[in-house]
Every structure is written in structure tokens, then in C-alpha cells.
PDB file of C-alpha atoms in Angstrom:
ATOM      1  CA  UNK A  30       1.849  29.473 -21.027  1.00 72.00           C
ATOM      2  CA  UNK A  31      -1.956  28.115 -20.689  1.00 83.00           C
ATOM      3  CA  UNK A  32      -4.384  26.889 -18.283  1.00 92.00           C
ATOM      4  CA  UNK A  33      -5.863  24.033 -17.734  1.00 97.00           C
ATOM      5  CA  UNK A  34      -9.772  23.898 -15.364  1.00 98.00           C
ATOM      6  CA  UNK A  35     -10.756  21.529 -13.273  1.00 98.00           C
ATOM      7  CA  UNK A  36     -13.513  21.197 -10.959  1.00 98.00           C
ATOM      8  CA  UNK A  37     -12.246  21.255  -7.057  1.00 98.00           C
ATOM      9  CA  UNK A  38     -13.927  18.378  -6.197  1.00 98.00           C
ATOM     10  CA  UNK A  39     -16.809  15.635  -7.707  1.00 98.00           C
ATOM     11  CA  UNK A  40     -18.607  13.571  -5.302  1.00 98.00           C
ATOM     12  CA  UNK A  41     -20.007   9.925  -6.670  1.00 98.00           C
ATOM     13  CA  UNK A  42     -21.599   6.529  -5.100  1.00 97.00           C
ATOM     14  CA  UNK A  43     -20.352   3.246  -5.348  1.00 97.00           C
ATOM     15  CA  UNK A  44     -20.954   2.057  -8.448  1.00 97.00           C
ATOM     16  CA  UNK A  45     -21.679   5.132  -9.997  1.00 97.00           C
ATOM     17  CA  UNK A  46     -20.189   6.685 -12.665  1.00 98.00           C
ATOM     18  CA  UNK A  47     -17.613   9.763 -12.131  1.00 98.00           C
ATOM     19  CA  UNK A  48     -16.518  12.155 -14.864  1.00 98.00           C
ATOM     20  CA  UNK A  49     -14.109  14.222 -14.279  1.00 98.00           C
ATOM     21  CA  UNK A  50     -13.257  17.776 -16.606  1.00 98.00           C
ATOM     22  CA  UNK A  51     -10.475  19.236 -17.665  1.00 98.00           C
ATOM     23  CA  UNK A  52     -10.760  22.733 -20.116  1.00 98.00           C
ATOM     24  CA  UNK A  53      -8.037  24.883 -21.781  1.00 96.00           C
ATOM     25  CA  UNK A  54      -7.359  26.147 -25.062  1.00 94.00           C
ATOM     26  CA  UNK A  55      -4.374  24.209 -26.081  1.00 93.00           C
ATOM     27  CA  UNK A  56      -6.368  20.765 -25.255  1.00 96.00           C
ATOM     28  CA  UNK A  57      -7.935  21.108 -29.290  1.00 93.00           C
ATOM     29  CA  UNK A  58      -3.925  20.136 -30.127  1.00 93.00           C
ATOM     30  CA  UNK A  59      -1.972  18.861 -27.684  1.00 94.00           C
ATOM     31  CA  UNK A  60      -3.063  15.344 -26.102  1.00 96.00           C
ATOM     32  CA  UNK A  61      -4.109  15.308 -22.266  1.00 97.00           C
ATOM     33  CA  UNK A  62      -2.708  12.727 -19.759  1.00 98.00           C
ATOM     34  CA  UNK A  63      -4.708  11.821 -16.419  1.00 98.00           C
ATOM     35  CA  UNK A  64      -2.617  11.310 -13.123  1.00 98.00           C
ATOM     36  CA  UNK A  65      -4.679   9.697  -9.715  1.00 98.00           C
ATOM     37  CA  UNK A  66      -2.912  11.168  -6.443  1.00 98.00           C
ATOM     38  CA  UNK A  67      -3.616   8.993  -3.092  1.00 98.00           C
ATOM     39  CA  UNK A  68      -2.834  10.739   0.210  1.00 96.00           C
ATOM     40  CA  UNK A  69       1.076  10.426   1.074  1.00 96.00           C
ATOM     41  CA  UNK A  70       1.941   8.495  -2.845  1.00 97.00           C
ATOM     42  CA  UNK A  71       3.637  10.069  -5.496  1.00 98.00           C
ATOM     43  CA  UNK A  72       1.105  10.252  -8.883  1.00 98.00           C
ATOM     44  CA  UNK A  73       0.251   7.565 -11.507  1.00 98.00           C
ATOM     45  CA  UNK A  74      -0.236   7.662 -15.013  1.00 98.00           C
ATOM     46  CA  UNK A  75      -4.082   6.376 -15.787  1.00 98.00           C
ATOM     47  CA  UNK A  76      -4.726   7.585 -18.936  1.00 98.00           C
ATOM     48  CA  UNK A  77      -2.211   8.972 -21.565  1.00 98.00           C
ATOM     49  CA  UNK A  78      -2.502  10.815 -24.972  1.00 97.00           C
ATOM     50  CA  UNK A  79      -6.461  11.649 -24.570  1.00 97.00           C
ATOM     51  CA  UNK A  80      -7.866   7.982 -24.153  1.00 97.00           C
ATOM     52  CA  UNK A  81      -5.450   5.534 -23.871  1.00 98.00           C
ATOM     53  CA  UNK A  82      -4.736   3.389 -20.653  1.00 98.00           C
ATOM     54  CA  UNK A  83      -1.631   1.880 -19.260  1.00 96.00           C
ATOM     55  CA  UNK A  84      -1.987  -1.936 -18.989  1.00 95.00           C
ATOM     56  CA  UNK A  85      -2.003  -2.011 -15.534  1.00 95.00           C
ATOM     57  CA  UNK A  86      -5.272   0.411 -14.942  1.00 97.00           C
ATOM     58  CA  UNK A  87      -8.220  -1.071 -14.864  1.00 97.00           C
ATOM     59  CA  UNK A  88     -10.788  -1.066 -17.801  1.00 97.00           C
ATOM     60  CA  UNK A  89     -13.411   0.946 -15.576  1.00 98.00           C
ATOM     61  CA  UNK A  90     -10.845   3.931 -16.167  1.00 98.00           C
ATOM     62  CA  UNK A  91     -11.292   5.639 -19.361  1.00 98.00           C
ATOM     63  CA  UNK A  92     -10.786   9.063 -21.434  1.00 98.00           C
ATOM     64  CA  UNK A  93     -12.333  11.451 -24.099  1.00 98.00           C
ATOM     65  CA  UNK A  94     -11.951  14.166 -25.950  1.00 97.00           C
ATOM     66  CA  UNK A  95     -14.179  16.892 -27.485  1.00 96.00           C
ATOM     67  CA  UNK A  96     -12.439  20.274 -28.661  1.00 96.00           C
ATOM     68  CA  UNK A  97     -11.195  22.197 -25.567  1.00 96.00           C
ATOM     69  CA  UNK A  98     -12.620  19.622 -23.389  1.00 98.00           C
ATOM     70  CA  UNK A  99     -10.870  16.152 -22.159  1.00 98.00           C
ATOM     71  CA  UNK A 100     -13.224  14.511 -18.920  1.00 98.00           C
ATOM     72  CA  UNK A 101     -11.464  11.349 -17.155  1.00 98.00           C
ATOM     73  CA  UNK A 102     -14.629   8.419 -16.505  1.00 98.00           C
ATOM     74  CA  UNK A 103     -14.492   6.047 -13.956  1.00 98.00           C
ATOM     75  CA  UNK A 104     -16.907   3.400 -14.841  1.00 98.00           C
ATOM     76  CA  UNK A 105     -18.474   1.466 -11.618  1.00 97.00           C
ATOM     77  CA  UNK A 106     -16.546   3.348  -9.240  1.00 98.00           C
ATOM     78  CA  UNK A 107     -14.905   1.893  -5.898  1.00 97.00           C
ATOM     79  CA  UNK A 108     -14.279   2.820  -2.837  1.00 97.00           C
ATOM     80  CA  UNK A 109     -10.022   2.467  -3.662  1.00 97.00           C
ATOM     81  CA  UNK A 110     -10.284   5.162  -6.587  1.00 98.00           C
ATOM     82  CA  UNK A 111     -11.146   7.901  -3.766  1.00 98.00           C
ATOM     83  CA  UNK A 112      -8.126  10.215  -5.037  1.00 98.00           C
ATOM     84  CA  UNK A 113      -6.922  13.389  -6.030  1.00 98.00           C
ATOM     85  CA  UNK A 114      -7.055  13.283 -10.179  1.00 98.00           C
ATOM     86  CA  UNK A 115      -4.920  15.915 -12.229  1.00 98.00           C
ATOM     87  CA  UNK A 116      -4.700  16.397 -15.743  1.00 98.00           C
ATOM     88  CA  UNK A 117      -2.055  17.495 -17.745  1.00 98.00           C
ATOM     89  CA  UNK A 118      -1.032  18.660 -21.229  1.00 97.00           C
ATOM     90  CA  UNK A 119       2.028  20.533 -22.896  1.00 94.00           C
ATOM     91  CA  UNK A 120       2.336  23.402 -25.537  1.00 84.00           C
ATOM     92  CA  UNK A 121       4.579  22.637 -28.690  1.00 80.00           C
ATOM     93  CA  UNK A 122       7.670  23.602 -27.145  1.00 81.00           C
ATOM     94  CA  UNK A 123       7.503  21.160 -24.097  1.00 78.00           C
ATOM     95  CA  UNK A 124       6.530  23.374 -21.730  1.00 91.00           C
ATOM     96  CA  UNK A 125       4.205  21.642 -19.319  1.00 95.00           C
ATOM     97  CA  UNK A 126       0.688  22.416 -17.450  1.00 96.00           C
ATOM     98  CA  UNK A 127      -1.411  20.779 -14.805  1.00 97.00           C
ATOM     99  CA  UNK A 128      -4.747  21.347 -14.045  1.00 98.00           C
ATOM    100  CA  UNK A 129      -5.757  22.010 -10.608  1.00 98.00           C
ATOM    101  CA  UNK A 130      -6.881  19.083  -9.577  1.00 98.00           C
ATOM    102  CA  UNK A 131     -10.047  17.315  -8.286  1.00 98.00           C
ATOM    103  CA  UNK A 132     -10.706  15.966  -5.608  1.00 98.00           C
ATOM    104  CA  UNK A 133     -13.118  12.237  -5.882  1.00 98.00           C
ATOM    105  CA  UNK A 134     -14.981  11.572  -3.199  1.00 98.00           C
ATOM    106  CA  UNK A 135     -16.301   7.982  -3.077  1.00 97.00           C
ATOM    107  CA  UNK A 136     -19.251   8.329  -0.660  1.00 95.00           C
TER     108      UNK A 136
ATOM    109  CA  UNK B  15      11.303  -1.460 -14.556  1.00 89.00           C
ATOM    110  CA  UNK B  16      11.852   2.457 -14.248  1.00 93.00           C
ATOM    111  CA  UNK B  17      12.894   3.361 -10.973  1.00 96.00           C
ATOM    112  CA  UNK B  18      13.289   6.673 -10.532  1.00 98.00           C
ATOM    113  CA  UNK B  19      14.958   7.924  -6.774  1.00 98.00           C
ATOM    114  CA  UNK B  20      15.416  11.247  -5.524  1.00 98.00           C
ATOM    115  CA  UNK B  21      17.534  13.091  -2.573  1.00 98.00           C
ATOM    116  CA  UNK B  22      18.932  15.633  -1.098  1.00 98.00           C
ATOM    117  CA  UNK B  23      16.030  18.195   0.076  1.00 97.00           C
ATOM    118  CA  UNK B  24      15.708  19.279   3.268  1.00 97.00           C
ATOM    119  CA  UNK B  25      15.542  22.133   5.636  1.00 98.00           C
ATOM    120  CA  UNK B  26      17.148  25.493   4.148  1.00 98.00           C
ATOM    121  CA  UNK B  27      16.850  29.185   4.918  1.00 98.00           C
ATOM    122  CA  UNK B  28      15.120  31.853   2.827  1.00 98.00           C
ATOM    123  CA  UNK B  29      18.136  33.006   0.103  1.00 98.00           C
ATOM    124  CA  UNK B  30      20.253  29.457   0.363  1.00 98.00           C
ATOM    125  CA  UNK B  31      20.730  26.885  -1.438  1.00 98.00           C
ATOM    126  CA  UNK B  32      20.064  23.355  -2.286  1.00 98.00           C
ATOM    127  CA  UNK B  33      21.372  20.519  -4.633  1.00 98.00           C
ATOM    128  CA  UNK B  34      18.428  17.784  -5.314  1.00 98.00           C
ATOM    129  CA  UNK B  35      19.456  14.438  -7.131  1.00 98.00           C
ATOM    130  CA  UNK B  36      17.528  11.772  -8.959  1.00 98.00           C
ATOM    131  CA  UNK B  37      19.018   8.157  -9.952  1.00 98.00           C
ATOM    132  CA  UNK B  38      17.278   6.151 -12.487  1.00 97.00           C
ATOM    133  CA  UNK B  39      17.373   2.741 -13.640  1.00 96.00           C
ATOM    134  CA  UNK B  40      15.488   0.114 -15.967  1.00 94.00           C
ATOM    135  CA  UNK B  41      15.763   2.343 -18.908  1.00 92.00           C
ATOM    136  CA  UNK B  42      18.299   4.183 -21.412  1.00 94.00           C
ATOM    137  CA  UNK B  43      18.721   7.272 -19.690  1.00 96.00           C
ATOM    138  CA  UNK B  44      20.108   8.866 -22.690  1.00 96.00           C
ATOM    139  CA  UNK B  45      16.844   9.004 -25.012  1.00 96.00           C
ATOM    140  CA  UNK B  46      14.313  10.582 -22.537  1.00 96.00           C
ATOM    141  CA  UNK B  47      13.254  14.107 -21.496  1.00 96.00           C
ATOM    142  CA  UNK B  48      13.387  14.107 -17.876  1.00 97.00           C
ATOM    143  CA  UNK B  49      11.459  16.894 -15.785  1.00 98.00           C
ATOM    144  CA  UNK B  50      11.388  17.925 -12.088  1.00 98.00           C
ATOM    145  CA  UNK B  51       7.372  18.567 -10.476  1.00 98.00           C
ATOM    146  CA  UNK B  52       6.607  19.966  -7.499  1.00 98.00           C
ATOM    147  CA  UNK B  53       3.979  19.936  -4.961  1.00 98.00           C
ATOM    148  CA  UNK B  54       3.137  22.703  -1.799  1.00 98.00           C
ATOM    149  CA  UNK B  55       1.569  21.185   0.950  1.00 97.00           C
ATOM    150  CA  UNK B  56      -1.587  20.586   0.355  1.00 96.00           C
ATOM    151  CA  UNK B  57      -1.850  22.038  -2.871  1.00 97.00           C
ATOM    152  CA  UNK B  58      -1.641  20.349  -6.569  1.00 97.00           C
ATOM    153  CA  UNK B  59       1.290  19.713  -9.170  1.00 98.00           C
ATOM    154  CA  UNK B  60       3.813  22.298 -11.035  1.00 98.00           C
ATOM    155  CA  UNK B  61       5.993  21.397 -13.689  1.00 97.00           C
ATOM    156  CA  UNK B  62       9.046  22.852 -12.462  1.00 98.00           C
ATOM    157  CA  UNK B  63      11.851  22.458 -15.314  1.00 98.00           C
ATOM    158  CA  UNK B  64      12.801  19.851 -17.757  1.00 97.00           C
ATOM    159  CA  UNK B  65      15.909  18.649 -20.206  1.00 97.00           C
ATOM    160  CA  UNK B  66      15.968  16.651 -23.282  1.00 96.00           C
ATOM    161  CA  UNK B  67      18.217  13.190 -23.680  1.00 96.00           C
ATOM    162  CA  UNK B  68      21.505  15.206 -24.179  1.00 96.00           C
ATOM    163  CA  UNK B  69      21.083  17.893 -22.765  1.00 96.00           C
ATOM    164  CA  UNK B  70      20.642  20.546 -25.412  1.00 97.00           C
ATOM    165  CA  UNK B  71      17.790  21.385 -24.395  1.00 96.00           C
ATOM    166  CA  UNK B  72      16.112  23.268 -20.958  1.00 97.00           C
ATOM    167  CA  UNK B  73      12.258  24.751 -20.021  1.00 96.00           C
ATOM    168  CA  UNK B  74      11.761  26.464 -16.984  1.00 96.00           C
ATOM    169  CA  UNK B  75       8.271  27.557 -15.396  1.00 95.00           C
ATOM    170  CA  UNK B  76       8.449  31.426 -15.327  1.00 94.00           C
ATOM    171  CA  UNK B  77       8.830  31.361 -11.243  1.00 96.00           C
ATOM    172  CA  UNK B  78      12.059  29.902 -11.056  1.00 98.00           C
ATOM    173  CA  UNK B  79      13.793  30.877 -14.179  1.00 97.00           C
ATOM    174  CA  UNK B  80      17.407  32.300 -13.018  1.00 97.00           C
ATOM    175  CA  UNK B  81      17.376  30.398  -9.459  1.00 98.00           C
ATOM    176  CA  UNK B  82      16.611  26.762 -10.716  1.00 98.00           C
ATOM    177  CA  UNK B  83      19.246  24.577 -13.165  1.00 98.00           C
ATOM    178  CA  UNK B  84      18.548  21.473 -14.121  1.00 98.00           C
ATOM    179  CA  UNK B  85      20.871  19.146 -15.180  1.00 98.00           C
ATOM    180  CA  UNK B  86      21.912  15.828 -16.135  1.00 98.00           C
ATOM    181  CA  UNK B  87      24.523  12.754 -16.308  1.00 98.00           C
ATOM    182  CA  UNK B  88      24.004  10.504 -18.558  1.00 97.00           C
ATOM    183  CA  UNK B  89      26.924   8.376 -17.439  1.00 97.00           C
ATOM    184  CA  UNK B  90      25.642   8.157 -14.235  1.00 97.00           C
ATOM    185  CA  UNK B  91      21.704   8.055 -15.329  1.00 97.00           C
ATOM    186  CA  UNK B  92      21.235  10.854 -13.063  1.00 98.00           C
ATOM    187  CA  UNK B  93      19.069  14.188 -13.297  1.00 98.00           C
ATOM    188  CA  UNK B  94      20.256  17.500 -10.811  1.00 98.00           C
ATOM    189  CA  UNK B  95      17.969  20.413  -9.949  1.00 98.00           C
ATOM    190  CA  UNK B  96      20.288  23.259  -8.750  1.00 98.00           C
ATOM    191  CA  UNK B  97      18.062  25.601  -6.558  1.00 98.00           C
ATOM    192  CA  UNK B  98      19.556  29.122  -5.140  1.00 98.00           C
ATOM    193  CA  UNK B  99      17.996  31.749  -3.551  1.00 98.00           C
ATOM    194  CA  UNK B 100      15.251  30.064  -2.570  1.00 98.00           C
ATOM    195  CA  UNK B 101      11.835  31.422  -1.070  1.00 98.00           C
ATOM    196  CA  UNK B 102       9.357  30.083   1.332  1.00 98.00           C
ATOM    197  CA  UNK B 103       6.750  29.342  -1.745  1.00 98.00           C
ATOM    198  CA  UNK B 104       9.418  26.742  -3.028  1.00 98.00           C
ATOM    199  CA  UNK B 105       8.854  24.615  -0.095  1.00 98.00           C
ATOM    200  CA  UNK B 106       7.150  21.263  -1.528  1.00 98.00           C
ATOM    201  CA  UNK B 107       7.464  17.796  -2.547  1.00 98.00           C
ATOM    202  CA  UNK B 108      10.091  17.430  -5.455  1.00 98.00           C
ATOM    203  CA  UNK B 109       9.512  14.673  -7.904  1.00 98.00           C
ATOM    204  CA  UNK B 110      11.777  13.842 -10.516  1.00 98.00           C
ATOM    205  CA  UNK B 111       9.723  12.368 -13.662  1.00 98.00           C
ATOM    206  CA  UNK B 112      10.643  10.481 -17.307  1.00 97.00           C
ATOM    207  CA  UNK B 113       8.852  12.111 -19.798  1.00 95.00           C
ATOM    208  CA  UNK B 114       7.679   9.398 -22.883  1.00 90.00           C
ATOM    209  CA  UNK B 115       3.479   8.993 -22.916  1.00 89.00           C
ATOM    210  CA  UNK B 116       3.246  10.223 -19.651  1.00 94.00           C
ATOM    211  CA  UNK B 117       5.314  10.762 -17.121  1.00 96.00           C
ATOM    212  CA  UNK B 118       7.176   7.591 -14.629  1.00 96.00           C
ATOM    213  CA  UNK B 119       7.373   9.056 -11.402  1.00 97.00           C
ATOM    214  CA  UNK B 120      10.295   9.319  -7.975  1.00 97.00           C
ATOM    215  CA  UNK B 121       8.987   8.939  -4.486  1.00 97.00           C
ATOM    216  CA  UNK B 122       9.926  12.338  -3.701  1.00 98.00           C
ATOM    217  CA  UNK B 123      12.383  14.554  -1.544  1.00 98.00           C
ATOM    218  CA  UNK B 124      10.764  16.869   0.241  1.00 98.00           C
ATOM    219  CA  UNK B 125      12.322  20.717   0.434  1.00 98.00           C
ATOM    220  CA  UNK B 126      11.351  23.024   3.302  1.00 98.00           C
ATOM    221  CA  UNK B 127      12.586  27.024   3.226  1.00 98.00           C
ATOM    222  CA  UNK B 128      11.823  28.757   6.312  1.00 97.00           C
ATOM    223  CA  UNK B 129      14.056  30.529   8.823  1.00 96.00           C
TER     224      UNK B 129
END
């Protein structure tokens, strides 16, 4: 299996900008989905395959990729997208990871 | 609309056993991968297991290889995770998830081992 790093916890202002990391080796080949996590609610999808975003996320979400790095940004962020935020990716054979998880704080 | 919806967790003893179900609708059942996550209090997400569209197919995370089954009925668009001799650590939040550019997920059914 592999790992995937996140940071425990990032910390932005309204309307500031939040990235959020996510590191591992197999991220240079596999794609990386983003999941957002409130208290008590099951997950939702927010980005898929690196940088796209499901139609019903709004355009301040966004994702990139650079080698064994793939960060989640929240552009303008609100005081709603205070979350837990978990990436994920798979090796070849469909064997699945999750990062950590991190923790926004929306202060 | 996918609607995934889970049951049958609940309270069980260290060693027993427990049957978890997932129905699914707005979608053909028979074409997805379909994979059970879990979550311990307070902690994050684990991929659990999964199963391809008929069934060939099975992945297991390392910790519950030879206690955990997962199955499915495609008749029925339902997904099973058989769990035996279950431990205190596999107390958690079970989600049941479609697989397909991310996964669709269940509400939940939450699973508590302790004596």
C-alpha cells in the first residue's frame, strides 16, 4: 500500500485563500480526489481526478497537481467551508488510500 | 439520483459478528465498483473493502482481510459487508460508497464492539 500526508489542520480568514496539501508517491500516477467532511454528514466529492469539480461545487473550489504533490484551493473562503477535507487516491489495482485529513478552520 | 442506504450495525461484543447492508438506487447497479469506508470516532476515513460490477473481483485493507466479506446482489442492487470476529478498533461509522470519478456516498450505520 502507500501513504498519503496531510497537514492536521490550516487556519484561514474570510476571504482568504486556503490551500490545502496532500503528498505521496503514487500521486505522480494515479489522480487525487478531494472529499469536505462537516461535523455529523457523511463526505462529498469536491474535486475529482486532480482538478476537476462536480457541477454542484462552487467555482471558489479548485485543484492542482505538481509531481507527488496535489493541494485543494479554496478561493475567497466562507465561513460554511469550515470542514474536515480528505484526499484520496488508489494504486493500479484498486486498492484505495486516504490521507489524514485536515482540519479548515474559518476564523 | 444515487441513493445509497445502509443498515444493520449496532452494538456487538469483542469476537461476534455482524451483517451490514447497503440498498442503492438511481443507477445500474451492475456496472460499478462499490466499496465499504469507515470512520473511528473522531478520527479520519479507511477504505475498508471493495467489489467490481459482477463480482469477480474483491480488495481488502490488510486489517480485516479473513474477518471482513464483501458482497453483492445485483438483483436486488444491494452491497453486504460480512464482519466476524470483530475487535474494539472496528468500532466506526460504516459507509457504503459507488466508485466512478469519485466516490457517491450512504448516510452511514454506525458499528460499536465493546463488551
Amino acid at each position: 500500500s502507500f501513504d498519503l500526508t496531510q497537514p492536521p489542520s490550516v487556519s484561514v480568514s474570510p476571504g482568504q485563500t486556503a490551500r490545502i496539501t496532500c503528498s505521496g508517491n503514487v500521486l505522480p500516477k494515479q489522480y487525487a480526489y478531494w472529499y469536505q467532511q462537516k461535523p455529523g454528514q457523511s463526505p462529498v466529492l469536491v474535486i475529482y481526478k486532480d482538478d476537476e469539480r462536480p457541477s454542484n461545487i462552487p467555482e471558489r473550489f479548485s485543484g492542482s497537481s505538481s509531481g507527488t504533490i496535489v493541494t485543494l484551493t479554496i478561493t475567497g473562503v466562507q465561513a460554511e467551508d469550515e470542514a474536515d477535507y480528505f484526499c484520496q487516491s488508489a494504486d493500479p489495482t484498486g486498492f484505495w488510500v486516504f490521507g489524514g485529513g485536515t482540519k479548515l478552520t474559518v476564523l | 439520483e444515487v441513493q445509497l442506504v445502509e443498515s444493520g450495525g449496532g452494538l456487538v461484543q469483542p469476537g461476534g459478528s455482524l451483517r451490514l447492508s447497503c440498498e442503492v438506487s438511481g443507477l445500474t447497479f451492475s456496472r460499478f465498483w462499490m466499496s465499504w469506508v469507515r470512520q473511528a470516532p473522531g478520527k479520519g476515513l479507511e477504505w475498508v473493502a471493495n467489489m467490481n460490477g459482477d463480482g469477480s473481483e474483491t480488495h481488502y485493507v490488510d486489517s480485516v482481510k479473513g474477518r471482513f466479506t464483501i458482497s453483492r446482489d445485483n438483483a436486488n442492487n444491494s452491497l453486504y459487508l460480512q464482519m466476524s470476529n470483530l475487535r474494539p478498533e472496528d468500532t466506526g461509522v460504516y459507509y457504503c460508497a459507488r466508485e466512478g470519478g469519485g466516490f457517491d456516498w450512504g448516510q452511514g450505520t454506525p458499528v460499536t464492539v465493546s463488551s
